Amino acid sequence: MTSSSIRHYGDESPIAAFATTPGNSALTLIRCSGKSTIDLVSSVFATGAKTAPHLKDAQGNTVVHGWIADNAQKIDEVLVSVFRAPKSYTGEDSVDICCHGGLSAGKAVMAVLKSTGFQDALPGEFTFRAFMNGKLDLTRSESVMELVSAKTETSRRHAVKRLGGSLQAEINEIKNLLVQVLAAAEIYLDYSEEEVSADNNEEIAGKLPKKDIALDVLARLKKLSASWQLERIYQEGITLVIAGRPNAGKSSFFDALLKEDRSIVTEIPGTTRDWIEAWVTIEGIPIRLIDTAGLRDTGDSVEKIGVERSLKILEEADIVLYLIDGAFGITDEDNVFIQKADIKHFFVWNKCDLSPLPNTVLNLFPAADRAPICVSAKTGEGLDKVYAAVTSAIVKQAAGGADLKLHTEPSAAASLGTVRQKKLVDAACLALEEALALTEREEPLDLIAPLLREAVNSLGEITGEVSTADILEEMFSRFCVGK
């Protein structure tokens, strides 16, 4: 492909892409959009009945049954949903072709579409066109991909809330308040020297007009910025590693958290030679749960590799649950780990159904909140306390001193959904804080106003009012192709 034939975001070419992954399924969906889309699809479409309207004459928001055909050869029986501009996802003429599933049918239909002039859609190009045609702002565009990649019900609900425009509305409201402050400052800057009186000279010198509004805006921006910490965890999840000596019950504990049998559980120490993992959900947070090989000195070369890998995973973990074999008690190896533990480590006294936690053990732990949690992987006793400890640790790590709480249901307050939004909110905060600091020092308004303008522009960039082609292309290139 020559450089002149490489497509870029922003043209009106008719594009097509699989909206579902071809494979062993009942149906496959192919999305088409762009200039002459309906005419191009009509050229390879045959109605299912002589009395049926042809696709070219179909009204918007209707479904037409028929066949995709290559010349006289039928390729597949399909249902075609017709959307006419501007009442479509992209704001352009569009069709969704629902054909049979499997690897062959969809690819055959796509080949016919390309022969008529359709080109492969770029990643996120449908949503890009929706943004360019005013169907979505950038926050709602990003929420589309959040929704597609949501790992839990909670992250799905939060993404749907942003898709509904909650963040866009909050950003616009904050920006409009800040514009009031900026406008008031610029009005004073427009005064001529003859118009400056003793009454307003002090304000022009450095007292920011509508300062109370600016302080309220700053507080709302900081609240938005703090919301990203938990949203990131809801989207990306955390890594929780189960560690301990061989035969401490790690694999049984792993299965108890997972609520299914995934590990090989035996009485032979060292059964788990490598780590295994699975995803679970705790309080709406996706957890990458890892069961590691037993930590001990061993002469078995294979087991030794597993132990080394486990130690490396422990370093990368967000939270570590170290299991102590309650039936055996604390060993020297356990004690070494206890002394090296930090804030991300929690201790679990396993097999409490066989051996309750003795009071003498508590003296070995540096603080009361580090004391072991008593559980039985066999009966499930104490698992609720493990869940509570894990969620509390997650919130503390995310908060960084802020007052954050888990909210599995979407809260009334708007929240950020991407790193891009977080950086721009922080940039607006920084500019506004600097403007207020200059105000306190009674610096001239001609130094303060540009900072206010900078904050307004940062907020405009969040929703897409202020944007560049490079920024947009970089952002949408991270989307999946069918979106």
mmCIF file of N, CA, C and O in Angstrom, residues 1-8 119:
data_model
loop_
_atom_site.group_PDB
_atom_site.id
_atom_site.type_symbol
_atom_site.label_atom_id
_atom_site.label_comp_id
_atom_site.label_asym_id
_atom_site.label_seq_id
_atom_site.Cartn_x
_atom_site.Cartn_y
_atom_site.Cartn_z
ATOM 1 N N MET A 1 0.851 -1.193 0.000
ATOM 2 C CA MET A 1 0.000 0.000 0.000
ATOM 3 C C MET A 1 0.885 1.240 0.000
ATOM 4 O O MET A 1 1.767 1.393 0.826
ATOM 5 N N THR A 2 0.680 2.143 -0.912
ATOM 6 C CA THR A 2 1.477 3.366 -0.993
ATOM 7 C C THR A 2 0.986 4.367 0.024
ATOM 8 O O THR A 2 -0.137 4.280 0.542
ATOM 9 N N SER A 3 1.839 5.361 0.309
ATOM 10 C CA SER A 3 1.475 6.368 1.300
ATOM 11 C C SER A 3 0.251 7.158 0.871
ATOM 12 O O SER A 3 -0.535 7.604 1.688
ATOM 13 N N SER A 4 0.055 7.319 -0.439
ATOM 14 C CA SER A 4 -1.087 8.083 -0.932
ATOM 15 C C SER A 4 -2.403 7.341 -0.748
ATOM 16 O O SER A 4 -3.468 7.928 -0.784
ATOM 17 N N SER A 5 -2.332 5.997 -0.569
ATOM 18 C CA SER A 5 -3.553 5.213 -0.430
ATOM 19 C C SER A 5 -3.903 4.936 1.031
ATOM 20 O O SER A 5 -4.902 4.307 1.313
ATOM 21 N N ILE A 6 -3.052 5.403 1.970
ATOM 22 C CA ILE A 6 -3.328 5.185 3.379
ATOM 23 C C ILE A 6 -4.448 6.120 3.820
ATOM 24 O O ILE A 6 -4.393 7.324 3.616
ATOM 25 N N ARG A 7 -5.488 5.547 4.426
ATOM 26 C CA ARG A 7 -6.624 6.354 4.858
ATOM 27 C C ARG A 7 -6.337 7.016 6.197
ATOM 28 O O ARG A 7 -5.556 6.538 7.005
ATOM 29 N N HIS A 8 -7.043 8.116 6.434
ATOM 30 C CA HIS A 8 -6.953 8.821 7.704
ATOM 31 C C HIS A 8 -8.363 9.119 8.198
ATOM 32 O O HIS A 8 -9.331 9.126 7.430
ATOM 33 N N GLN A 119 -14.434 0.480 2.160
ATOM 34 C CA GLN A 119 -13.083 0.323 2.674
ATOM 35 C C GLN A 119 -13.128 -0.111 4.135
ATOM 36 O O GLN A 119 -14.128 0.112 4.831
#
